[in-house]
Amino acid sequence: PAWTAASWPAPSVLGWFAEVIRRYEQLDAWARQGRPQIYWFPGFFNPQGFLTSVRQEITRSHAQGGGSAAWALDRVETRTDVRAFEYKPGQPFEDREALPESKAVLIYGLSLEGASWNLKGRVLEDAIKGDIFRDLPVMCVYAGLIGEKRDDGAKKGRGAKAQNFFKCPVYKYPRRTDNFFVFDVDLPCAESSEKTGNVVYDNTFFRMRGVCLLLSQE
């Protein structure tokens, strides 16, 4: 049917309808109360478009006044920073960390498949035995100049030691196709230790395990 072009896959009609209601509630609150402090990322029909709008807003904020310091959109990339707290709908929200950009946004609702997240250390670790999915904490999304050195929030409190990162793909659904790909995020990896059997957690380690982030587990 033609209406499916404006819809999305769901395992059941009941689950699809529940998601319709939740998407409506987010958009309705946004329209009535203004921009929310935090966004339910799976609730966007076009999440790539949302990310583009974030880059555009930050680029414009750096273009005011012109000059050589002004940013150009084609020289800007999406950046992320996983925060040190989780969020569930309906609970009080408070982010005590400063945003890397005034136009940065906070999102939640992503699930980690094939790995686990150390909330205290803010690093990616090997999956806990028996776990398939783990909820990722709140993520800050912002933008920066391509090639510019970044000050990643995950390094705070851990010294200046070089950090390994895993370029983690984000998909809308478990079926990993180009049609469902959203973007890549750089997740800091846990350091090697006797506790981990001196295994080196890096991009290769997690890529070989097929680790990814999902907007929906079904």
JSON list of C-alpha atoms in Angstrom, two decimals:
[
{"chain": "A", "resi": 1, "resn": "PRO", "atom": "CA", "xyz": [0.00, 0.00, 0.00]},
{"chain": "A", "resi": 2, "resn": "ALA", "atom": "CA", "xyz": [1.06, 3.58, -0.65]},
{"chain": "A", "resi": 3, "resn": "TRP", "atom": "CA", "xyz": [0.87, 4.53, 3.04]},
{"chain": "A", "resi": 4, "resn": "THR", "atom": "CA", "xyz": [3.76, 2.20, 3.90]},
{"chain": "A", "resi": 5, "resn": "ALA", "atom": "CA", "xyz": [6.16, 4.74, 2.33]},
{"chain": "A", "resi": 6, "resn": "ALA", "atom": "CA", "xyz": [5.36, 7.07, 5.25]},
{"chain": "A", "resi": 7, "resn": "SER", "atom": "CA", "xyz": [5.50, 4.33, 7.89]},
{"chain": "A", "resi": 8, "resn": "TRP", "atom": "CA", "xyz": [8.13, 2.01, 9.35]},
{"chain": "A", "resi": 9, "resn": "PRO", "atom": "CA", "xyz": [8.56, -1.74, 10.00]},
{"chain": "A", "resi": 10, "resn": "ALA", "atom": "CA", "xyz": [7.13, -3.22, 13.21]},
{"chain": "A", "resi": 11, "resn": "PRO", "atom": "CA", "xyz": [6.84, -6.81, 14.50]},
{"chain": "A", "resi": 12, "resn": "SER", "atom": "CA", "xyz": [3.15, -6.35, 15.35]},
{"chain": "A", "resi": 13, "resn": "VAL", "atom": "CA", "xyz": [0.26, -3.94, 14.86]},
{"chain": "A", "resi": 14, "resn": "LEU", "atom": "CA", "xyz": [0.11, -3.39, 18.62]},
{"chain": "A", "resi": 15, "resn": "GLY", "atom": "CA", "xyz": [3.79, -2.48, 18.77]},
{"chain": "A", "resi": 16, "resn": "TRP", "atom": "CA", "xyz": [3.46, -0.21, 15.74]},
{"chain": "A", "resi": 17, "resn": "PHE", "atom": "CA", "xyz": [0.49, 1.64, 17.27]},
{"chain": "A", "resi": 18, "resn": "ALA", "atom": "CA", "xyz": [2.29, 2.09, 20.60]},
{"chain": "A", "resi": 19, "resn": "GLU", "atom": "CA", "xyz": [5.20, 3.67, 18.73]},
{"chain": "A", "resi": 20, "resn": "VAL", "atom": "CA", "xyz": [2.82, 5.97, 16.82]},
{"chain": "A", "resi": 21, "resn": "ILE", "atom": "CA", "xyz": [1.49, 7.25, 20.15]},
{"chain": "A", "resi": 22, "resn": "ARG", "atom": "CA", "xyz": [4.98, 7.77, 21.55]},
{"chain": "A", "resi": 23, "resn": "ARG", "atom": "CA", "xyz": [6.15, 9.59, 18.44]},
{"chain": "A", "resi": 24, "resn": "TYR", "atom": "CA", "xyz": [3.07, 11.80, 18.56]},
{"chain": "A", "resi": 25, "resn": "GLU", "atom": "CA", "xyz": [3.65, 12.63, 22.23]},
{"chain": "A", "resi": 26, "resn": "GLN", "atom": "CA", "xyz": [7.22, 13.74, 21.54]},
{"chain": "A", "resi": 27, "resn": "LEU", "atom": "CA", "xyz": [6.24, 15.93, 18.58]},
{"chain": "A", "resi": 28, "resn": "ASP", "atom": "CA", "xyz": [3.19, 17.34, 20.39]},
{"chain": "A", "resi": 29, "resn": "ALA", "atom": "CA", "xyz": [5.25, 18.32, 23.45]},
{"chain": "A", "resi": 30, "resn": "TRP", "atom": "CA", "xyz": [7.85, 19.86, 21.15]},
{"chain": "A", "resi": 31, "resn": "ALA", "atom": "CA", "xyz": [5.21, 21.93, 19.36]},
{"chain": "A", "resi": 32, "resn": "ARG", "atom": "CA", "xyz": [3.53, 23.13, 22.58]},
{"chain": "A", "resi": 33, "resn": "GLN", "atom": "CA", "xyz": [6.49, 23.57, 24.93]},
{"chain": "A", "resi": 34, "resn": "GLY", "atom": "CA", "xyz": [9.37, 24.29, 22.57]},
{"chain": "A", "resi": 35, "resn": "ARG", "atom": "CA", "xyz": [12.49, 22.25, 22.08]},
{"chain": "A", "resi": 36, "resn": "PRO", "atom": "CA", "xyz": [12.88, 19.43, 24.58]},
{"chain": "A", "resi": 37, "resn": "GLN", "atom": "CA", "xyz": [15.97, 19.07, 26.74]},
{"chain": "A", "resi": 38, "resn": "ILE", "atom": "CA", "xyz": [16.45, 15.55, 25.40]},
{"chain": "A", "resi": 39, "resn": "TYR", "atom": "CA", "xyz": [15.18, 13.74, 22.29]},
{"chain": "A", "resi": 40, "resn": "TRP", "atom": "CA", "xyz": [13.99, 10.17, 21.84]},
{"chain": "A", "resi": 41, "resn": "PHE", "atom": "CA", "xyz": [16.12, 9.43, 18.78]},
{"chain": "A", "resi": 42, "resn": "PRO", "atom": "CA", "xyz": [14.23, 6.33, 17.52]},
{"chain": "A", "resi": 43, "resn": "GLY", "atom": "CA", "xyz": [11.12, 8.52, 17.29]},
{"chain": "A", "resi": 44, "resn": "PHE", "atom": "CA", "xyz": [12.34, 10.40, 14.23]},
{"chain": "A", "resi": 45, "resn": "PHE", "atom": "CA", "xyz": [11.11, 9.22, 10.84]},
{"chain": "A", "resi": 46, "resn": "ASN", "atom": "CA", "xyz": [14.26, 10.68, 9.29]},
{"chain": "A", "resi": 47, "resn": "PRO", "atom": "CA", "xyz": [17.05, 10.57, 11.92]},
{"chain": "A", "resi": 48, "resn": "GLN", "atom": "CA", "xyz": [19.68, 11.50, 9.32]},
{"chain": "A", "resi": 49, "resn": "GLY", "atom": "CA", "xyz": [17.77, 14.71, 8.65]},
{"chain": "A", "resi": 50, "resn": "PHE", "atom": "CA", "xyz": [17.80, 15.52, 12.37]},
{"chain": "A", "resi": 51, "resn": "LEU", "atom": "CA", "xyz": [21.58, 15.06, 12.48]},
{"chain": "A", "resi": 52, "resn": "THR", "atom": "CA", "xyz": [21.97, 17.30, 9.43]},
{"chain": "A", "resi": 53, "resn": "SER", "atom": "CA", "xyz": [19.93, 20.02, 11.13]},
{"chain": "A", "resi": 54, "resn": "VAL", "atom": "CA", "xyz": [22.23, 19.85, 14.17]},
{"chain": "A", "resi": 55, "resn": "ARG", "atom": "CA", "xyz": [25.29, 20.33, 11.95]},
{"chain": "A", "resi": 56, "resn": "GLN", "atom": "CA", "xyz": [23.59, 23.20, 10.12]},
{"chain": "A", "resi": 57, "resn": "GLU", "atom": "CA", "xyz": [22.67, 25.04, 13.32]},
{"chain": "A", "resi": 58, "resn": "ILE", "atom": "CA", "xyz": [26.16, 24.72, 14.77]},
{"chain": "A", "resi": 59, "resn": "THR", "atom": "CA", "xyz": [27.73, 25.76, 11.46]},
{"chain": "A", "resi": 60, "resn": "ARG", "atom": "CA", "xyz": [25.51, 28.87, 11.36]},
{"chain": "A", "resi": 61, "resn": "SER", "atom": "CA", "xyz": [26.44, 29.73, 14.95]},
{"chain": "A", "resi": 62, "resn": "HIS", "atom": "CA", "xyz": [30.11, 29.77, 13.89]},
{"chain": "A", "resi": 63, "resn": "ALA", "atom": "CA", "xyz": [29.40, 31.68, 10.69]},
{"chain": "A", "resi": 64, "resn": "GLN", "atom": "CA", "xyz": [27.99, 34.76, 12.39]},
{"chain": "A", "resi": 65, "resn": "GLY", "atom": "CA", "xyz": [30.22, 37.72, 11.74]},
{"chain": "A", "resi": 66, "resn": "GLY", "atom": "CA", "xyz": [31.99, 36.01, 8.85]},
{"chain": "A", "resi": 67, "resn": "GLY", "atom": "CA", "xyz": [35.75, 36.16, 8.54]},
{"chain": "A", "resi": 68, "resn": "SER", "atom": "CA", "xyz": [38.30, 33.38, 8.30]},
{"chain": "A", "resi": 69, "resn": "ALA", "atom": "CA", "xyz": [36.97, 31.73, 11.48]},
{"chain": "A", "resi": 70, "resn": "ALA", "atom": "CA", "xyz": [33.56, 31.08, 9.92]},
{"chain": "A", "resi": 71, "resn": "TRP", "atom": "CA", "xyz": [32.63, 27.44, 9.39]},
{"chain": "A", "resi": 72, "resn": "ALA", "atom": "CA", "xyz": [31.45, 25.92, 6.11]},
{"chain": "A", "resi": 73, "resn": "LEU", "atom": "CA", "xyz": [28.95, 23.04, 6.19]},
{"chain": "A", "resi": 74, "resn": "ASP", "atom": "CA", "xyz": [31.04, 20.86, 3.88]},
{"chain": "A", "resi": 75, "resn": "ARG", "atom": "CA", "xyz": [33.92, 21.03, 6.40]},
{"chain": "A", "resi": 76, "resn": "VAL", "atom": "CA", "xyz": [31.84, 19.96, 9.38]},
{"chain": "A", "resi": 77, "resn": "GLU", "atom": "CA", "xyz": [31.28, 16.46, 10.76]},
{"chain": "A", "resi": 78, "resn": "THR", "atom": "CA", "xyz": [28.89, 14.98, 13.31]},
{"chain": "A", "resi": 79, "resn": "ARG", "atom": "CA", "xyz": [30.47, 14.20, 16.68]},
{"chain": "A", "resi": 80, "resn": "THR", "atom": "CA", "xyz": [29.16, 12.40, 19.74]},
{"chain": "A", "resi": 81, "resn": "ASP", "atom": "CA", "xyz": [29.94, 12.01, 23.41]},
{"chain": "A", "resi": 82, "resn": "VAL", "atom": "CA", "xyz": [28.24, 9.40, 25.62]},
{"chain": "A", "resi": 83, "resn": "ARG", "atom": "CA", "xyz": [27.25, 10.96, 28.94]},
{"chain": "A", "resi": 84, "resn": "ALA", "atom": "CA", "xyz": [27.65, 9.42, 32.39]},
{"chain": "A", "resi": 85, "resn": "PHE", "atom": "CA", "xyz": [23.93, 8.88, 33.04]},
{"chain": "A", "resi": 86, "resn": "GLU", "atom": "CA", "xyz": [20.92, 7.07, 31.63]},
{"chain": "A", "resi": 87, "resn": "TYR", "atom": "CA", "xyz": [17.45, 8.43, 30.99]},
{"chain": "A", "resi": 88, "resn": "LYS", "atom": "CA", "xyz": [13.97, 6.90, 30.98]},
{"chain": "A", "resi": 89, "resn": "PRO", "atom": "CA", "xyz": [10.82, 8.74, 29.81]},
{"chain": "A", "resi": 90, "resn": "GLY", "atom": "CA", "xyz": [9.00, 10.47, 32.64]},
{"chain": "A", "resi": 91, "resn": "GLN", "atom": "CA", "xyz": [11.91, 10.69, 35.06]},
{"chain": "A", "resi": 92, "resn": "PRO", "atom": "CA", "xyz": [13.41, 14.05, 36.12]},
{"chain": "A", "resi": 93, "resn": "PHE", "atom": "CA", "xyz": [16.08, 15.18, 33.70]},
{"chain": "A", "resi": 94, "resn": "GLU", "atom": "CA", "xyz": [19.30, 16.94, 34.63]},
{"chain": "A", "resi": 95, "resn": "ASP", "atom": "CA", "xyz": [22.56, 17.13, 32.71]},
{"chain": "A", "resi": 96, "resn": "ARG", "atom": "CA", "xyz": [25.33, 18.47, 34.90]},
{"chain": "A", "resi": 97, "resn": "GLU", "atom": "CA", "xyz": [27.97, 18.41, 32.18]},
{"chain": "A", "resi": 98, "resn": "ALA", "atom": "CA", "xyz": [28.64, 21.39, 29.97]},
{"chain": "A", "resi": 99, "resn": "LEU", "atom": "CA", "xyz": [27.70, 21.01, 26.32]},
{"chain": "A", "resi": 100, "resn": "PRO", "atom": "CA", "xyz": [30.61, 21.12, 23.85]},
{"chain": "A", "resi": 101, "resn": "GLU", "atom": "CA", "xyz": [28.54, 23.47, 21.67]},
{"chain": "A", "resi": 102, "resn": "SER", "atom": "CA", "xyz": [25.65, 25.75, 22.58]},
{"chain": "A", "resi": 103, "resn": "LYS", "atom": "CA", "xyz": [23.54, 24.12, 19.85]},
{"chain": "A", "resi": 104, "resn": "ALA", "atom": "CA", "xyz": [24.46, 20.54, 20.80]},
{"chain": "A", "resi": 105, "resn": "VAL", "atom": "CA", "xyz": [21.58, 18.16, 21.55]},
{"chain": "A", "resi": 106, "resn": "LEU", "atom": "CA", "xyz": [21.08, 15.17, 23.84]},
{"chain": "A", "resi": 107, "resn": "ILE", "atom": "CA", "xyz": [19.46, 11.95, 22.60]},
{"chain": "A", "resi": 108, "resn": "TYR", "atom": "CA", "xyz": [18.50, 8.61, 24.13]},
{"chain": "A", "resi": 109, "resn": "GLY", "atom": "CA", "xyz": [16.94, 5.32, 23.05]},
{"chain": "A", "resi": 110, "resn": "LEU", "atom": "CA", "xyz": [19.90, 3.59, 21.38]},
{"chain": "A", "resi": 111, "resn": "SER", "atom": "CA", "xyz": [20.71, -0.07, 22.08]},
{"chain": "A", "resi": 112, "resn": "LEU", "atom": "CA", "xyz": [24.17, -1.61, 21.94]},
{"chain": "A", "resi": 113, "resn": "GLU", "atom": "CA", "xyz": [24.40, -5.04, 20.30]},
{"chain": "A", "resi": 114, "resn": "GLY", "atom": "CA", "xyz": [27.40, -7.33, 20.82]},
{"chain": "A", "resi": 115, "resn": "ALA", "atom": "CA", "xyz": [29.15, -5.32, 23.54]},
{"chain": "A", "resi": 116, "resn": "SER", "atom": "CA", "xyz": [28.54, -3.68, 26.90]},
{"chain": "A", "resi": 117, "resn": "TRP", "atom": "CA", "xyz": [29.03, -0.15, 28.18]},
{"chain": "A", "resi": 118, "resn": "ASN", "atom": "CA", "xyz": [30.88, 0.73, 31.36]},
{"chain": "A", "resi": 119, "resn": "LEU", "atom": "CA", "xyz": [28.81, 3.60, 32.73]},
{"chain": "A", "resi": 120, "resn": "LYS", "atom": "CA", "xyz": [31.36, 4.66, 35.34]},
{"chain": "A", "resi": 121, "resn": "GLY", "atom": "CA", "xyz": [34.37, 4.51, 33.05]},
{"chain": "A", "resi": 122, "resn": "ARG", "atom": "CA", "xyz": [32.39, 5.66, 29.99]},
{"chain": "A", "resi": 123, "resn": "VAL", "atom": "CA", "xyz": [34.06, 3.07, 27.78]},
{"chain": "A", "resi": 124, "resn": "LEU", "atom": "CA", "xyz": [33.08, 0.17, 25.54]},
{"chain": "A", "resi": 125, "resn": "GLU", "atom": "CA", "xyz": [33.77, -3.33, 26.85]},
{"chain": "A", "resi": 126, "resn": "ASP", "atom": "CA", "xyz": [33.25, -6.91, 25.73]},
{"chain": "A", "resi": 127, "resn": "ALA", "atom": "CA", "xyz": [29.69, -8.19, 25.97]},
{"chain": "A", "resi": 128, "resn": "ILE", "atom": "CA", "xyz": [28.49, -9.69, 29.24]},
{"chain": "A", "resi": 129, "resn": "LYS", "atom": "CA", "xyz": [27.80, -13.40, 28.79]},
{"chain": "A", "resi": 130, "resn": "GLY", "atom": "CA", "xyz": [24.15, -14.00, 27.97]},
{"chain": "A", "resi": 131, "resn": "ASP", "atom": "CA", "xyz": [23.45, -10.38, 27.02]},
{"chain": "A", "resi": 132, "resn": "ILE", "atom": "CA", "xyz": [22.50, -9.52, 23.45]},
{"chain": "A", "resi": 133, "resn": "PHE", "atom": "CA", "xyz": [21.43, -5.90, 23.89]},
{"chain": "A", "resi": 134, "resn": "ARG", "atom": "CA", "xyz": [22.41, -3.21, 26.37]},
{"chain": "A", "resi": 135, "resn": "ASP", "atom": "CA", "xyz": [20.88, 0.25, 26.56]},
{"chain": "A", "resi": 136, "resn": "LEU", "atom": "CA", "xyz": [23.35, 3.01, 25.80]},
{"chain": "A", "resi": 137, "resn": "PRO", "atom": "CA", "xyz": [23.31, 6.01, 28.17]},
{"chain": "A", "resi": 138, "resn": "VAL", "atom": "CA", "xyz": [22.37, 9.48, 26.98]},
{"chain": "A", "resi": 139, "resn": "MET", "atom": "CA", "xyz": [24.43, 10.68, 24.03]},
{"chain": "A", "resi": 140, "resn": "CYS", "atom": "CA", "xyz": [25.41, 14.25, 23.21]},
{"chain": "A", "resi": 141, "resn": "VAL", "atom": "CA", "xyz": [25.39, 15.05, 19.49]},
{"chain": "A", "resi": 142, "resn": "TYR", "atom": "CA", "xyz": [27.25, 18.07, 18.17]},
{"chain": "A", "resi": 143, "resn": "ALA", "atom": "CA", "xyz": [29.53, 19.07, 15.30]},
{"chain": "A", "resi": 144, "resn": "GLY", "atom": "CA", "xyz": [33.15, 19.97, 14.72]},
{"chain": "A", "resi": 145, "resn": "LEU", "atom": "CA", "xyz": [35.53, 20.78, 11.92]},
{"chain": "A", "resi": 146, "resn": "ILE", "atom": "CA", "xyz": [36.80, 17.76, 9.99]},
{"chain": "A", "resi": 147, "resn": "GLY", "atom": "CA", "xyz": [40.38, 17.02, 11.04]},
{"chain": "A", "resi": 148, "resn": "GLU", "atom": "CA", "xyz": [40.22, 19.24, 14.11]},
{"chain": "A", "resi": 149, "resn": "LYS", "atom": "CA", "xyz": [41.47, 17.66, 17.34]},
{"chain": "A", "resi": 150, "resn": "ARG", "atom": "CA", "xyz": [38.58, 16.81, 19.60]},
{"chain": "A", "resi": 151, "resn": "ASP", "atom": "CA", "xyz": [38.38, 16.97, 23.38]},
{"chain": "A", "resi": 152, "resn": "ASP", "atom": "CA", "xyz": [36.36, 13.85, 24.07]},
{"chain": "A", "resi": 153, "resn": "GLY", "atom": "CA", "xyz": [34.32, 13.87, 27.25]},
{"chain": "A", "resi": 154, "resn": "ALA", "atom": "CA", "xyz": [35.08, 10.20, 27.90]},
{"chain": "A", "resi": 155, "resn": "LYS", "atom": "CA", "xyz": [38.69, 11.10, 28.71]},
{"chain": "A", "resi": 156, "resn": "LYS", "atom": "CA", "xyz": [37.72, 13.29, 31.64]},
{"chain": "A", "resi": 157, "resn": "GLY", "atom": "CA", "xyz": [39.18, 12.02, 34.87]},
{"chain": "A", "resi": 158, "resn": "ARG", "atom": "CA", "xyz": [41.30, 9.35, 33.18]},
{"chain": "A", "resi": 159, "resn": "GLY", "atom": "CA", "xyz": [44.45, 11.30, 32.37]},
{"chain": "A", "resi": 160, "resn": "ALA", "atom": "CA", "xyz": [45.93, 12.09, 28.99]},
{"chain": "A", "resi": 161, "resn": "LYS", "atom": "CA", "xyz": [46.72, 8.53, 27.88]},
{"chain": "A", "resi": 162, "resn": "ALA", "atom": "CA", "xyz": [45.95, 7.83, 24.22]},
{"chain": "A", "resi": 163, "resn": "GLN", "atom": "CA", "xyz": [42.51, 6.29, 23.78]},
{"chain": "A", "resi": 164, "resn": "ASN", "atom": "CA", "xyz": [41.37, 3.62, 21.33]},
{"chain": "A", "resi": 165, "resn": "PHE", "atom": "CA", "xyz": [38.06, 4.27, 19.61]},
{"chain": "A", "resi": 166, "resn": "PHE", "atom": "CA", "xyz": [35.63, 1.98, 17.84]},
{"chain": "A", "resi": 167, "resn": "LYS", "atom": "CA", "xyz": [33.83, 3.48, 14.86]},
{"chain": "A", "resi": 168, "resn": "CYS", "atom": "CA", "xyz": [30.42, 2.04, 15.65]},
{"chain": "A", "resi": 169, "resn": "PRO", "atom": "CA", "xyz": [27.74, 1.95, 12.94]},
{"chain": "A", "resi": 170, "resn": "VAL", "atom": "CA", "xyz": [24.20, 2.94, 13.90]},
{"chain": "A", "resi": 171, "resn": "TYR", "atom": "CA", "xyz": [21.24, 1.23, 12.21]},
{"chain": "A", "resi": 172, "resn": "LYS", "atom": "CA", "xyz": [17.50, 1.74, 12.48]},
{"chain": "A", "resi": 173, "resn": "TYR", "atom": "CA", "xyz": [16.82, -2.00, 12.73]},
{"chain": "A", "resi": 174, "resn": "PRO", "atom": "CA", "xyz": [18.75, -5.25, 13.37]},
{"chain": "A", "resi": 175, "resn": "ARG", "atom": "CA", "xyz": [18.72, -5.93, 9.64]},
{"chain": "A", "resi": 176, "resn": "ARG", "atom": "CA", "xyz": [21.96, -4.16, 8.73]},
{"chain": "A", "resi": 177, "resn": "THR", "atom": "CA", "xyz": [21.51, -2.78, 5.26]},
{"chain": "A", "resi": 178, "resn": "ASP", "atom": "CA", "xyz": [22.51, 0.50, 3.64]},
{"chain": "A", "resi": 179, "resn": "ASN", "atom": "CA", "xyz": [18.84, 1.53, 3.68]},
{"chain": "A", "resi": 180, "resn": "PHE", "atom": "CA", "xyz": [18.76, 1.29, 7.48]},
{"chain": "A", "resi": 181, "resn": "PHE", "atom": "CA", "xyz": [22.19, 2.83, 8.16]},
{"chain": "A", "resi": 182, "resn": "VAL", "atom": "CA", "xyz": [22.07, 6.16, 10.04]},
{"chain": "A", "resi": 183, "resn": "PHE", "atom": "CA", "xyz": [25.66, 7.24, 10.85]},
{"chain": "A", "resi": 184, "resn": "ASP", "atom": "CA", "xyz": [28.87, 6.20, 12.63]},
{"chain": "A", "resi": 185, "resn": "VAL", "atom": "CA", "xyz": [29.82, 7.16, 16.18]},
{"chain": "A", "resi": 186, "resn": "ASP", "atom": "CA", "xyz": [33.25, 6.95, 17.82]},
{"chain": "A", "resi": 187, "resn": "LEU", "atom": "CA", "xyz": [32.99, 5.02, 21.10]},
{"chain": "A", "resi": 188, "resn": "PRO", "atom": "CA", "xyz": [36.01, 5.01, 23.46]},
{"chain": "A", "resi": 189, "resn": "CYS", "atom": "CA", "xyz": [37.28, 1.51, 24.26]},
{"chain": "A", "resi": 190, "resn": "ALA", "atom": "CA", "xyz": [38.26, 0.14, 27.67]},
{"chain": "A", "resi": 191, "resn": "GLU", "atom": "CA", "xyz": [41.97, -0.19, 28.36]},
{"chain": "A", "resi": 192, "resn": "SER", "atom": "CA", "xyz": [43.70, -3.56, 28.34]},
{"chain": "A", "resi": 193, "resn": "SER", "atom": "CA", "xyz": [44.28, -5.06, 31.80]},
{"chain": "A", "resi": 194, "resn": "GLU", "atom": "CA", "xyz": [44.74, -8.34, 33.64]},
{"chain": "A", "resi": 195, "resn": "LYS", "atom": "CA", "xyz": [41.00, -8.30, 34.30]},
{"chain": "A", "resi": 196, "resn": "THR", "atom": "CA", "xyz": [40.33, -8.41, 30.56]},
{"chain": "A", "resi": 197, "resn": "GLY", "atom": "CA", "xyz": [43.01, -11.06, 29.97]},
{"chain": "A", "resi": 198, "resn": "ASN", "atom": "CA", "xyz": [45.18, -8.34, 28.44]},
{"chain": "A", "resi": 199, "resn": "VAL", "atom": "CA", "xyz": [42.88, -8.33, 25.41]},
{"chain": "A", "resi": 200, "resn": "VAL", "atom": "CA", "xyz": [43.26, -5.12, 23.43]},
{"chain": "A", "resi": 201, "resn": "TYR", "atom": "CA", "xyz": [39.89, -3.46, 22.98]},
{"chain": "A", "resi": 202, "resn": "ASP", "atom": "CA", "xyz": [40.09, -1.48, 19.77]},
{"chain": "A", "resi": 203, "resn": "ASN", "atom": "CA", "xyz": [38.32, -0.89, 16.47]},
{"chain": "A", "resi": 204, "resn": "THR", "atom": "CA", "xyz": [39.34, -4.32, 15.12]},
{"chain": "A", "resi": 205, "resn": "PHE", "atom": "CA", "xyz": [38.21, -6.19, 18.25]},
{"chain": "A", "resi": 206, "resn": "PHE", "atom": "CA", "xyz": [34.66, -4.82, 18.19]},
{"chain": "A", "resi": 207, "resn": "ARG", "atom": "CA", "xyz": [34.33, -4.85, 14.41]},
{"chain": "A", "resi": 208, "resn": "MET", "atom": "CA", "xyz": [35.13, -8.58, 14.34]},
{"chain": "A", "resi": 209, "resn": "ARG", "atom": "CA", "xyz": [32.31, -9.11, 16.85]},
{"chain": "A", "resi": 210, "resn": "GLY", "atom": "CA", "xyz": [29.82, -7.23, 14.71]},
{"chain": "A", "resi": 211, "resn": "VAL", "atom": "CA", "xyz": [29.10, -4.60, 17.35]},
{"chain": "A", "resi": 212, "resn": "CYS", "atom": "CA", "xyz": [26.61, -1.90, 16.40]},
{"chain": "A", "resi": 213, "resn": "LEU", "atom": "CA", "xyz": [24.03, 0.50, 17.79]},
{"chain": "A", "resi": 214, "resn": "LEU", "atom": "CA", "xyz": [20.34, 0.08, 17.00]},
{"chain": "A", "resi": 215, "resn": "LEU", "atom": "CA", "xyz": [17.33, 2.38, 17.17]},
{"chain": "A", "resi": 216, "resn": "SER", "atom": "CA", "xyz": [15.05, -0.66, 17.42]},
{"chain": "A", "resi": 217, "resn": "GLN", "atom": "CA", "xyz": [15.75, -4.16, 18.71]},
{"chain": "A", "resi": 218, "resn": "GLU", "atom": "CA", "xyz": [13.00, -5.69, 16.56]}
]
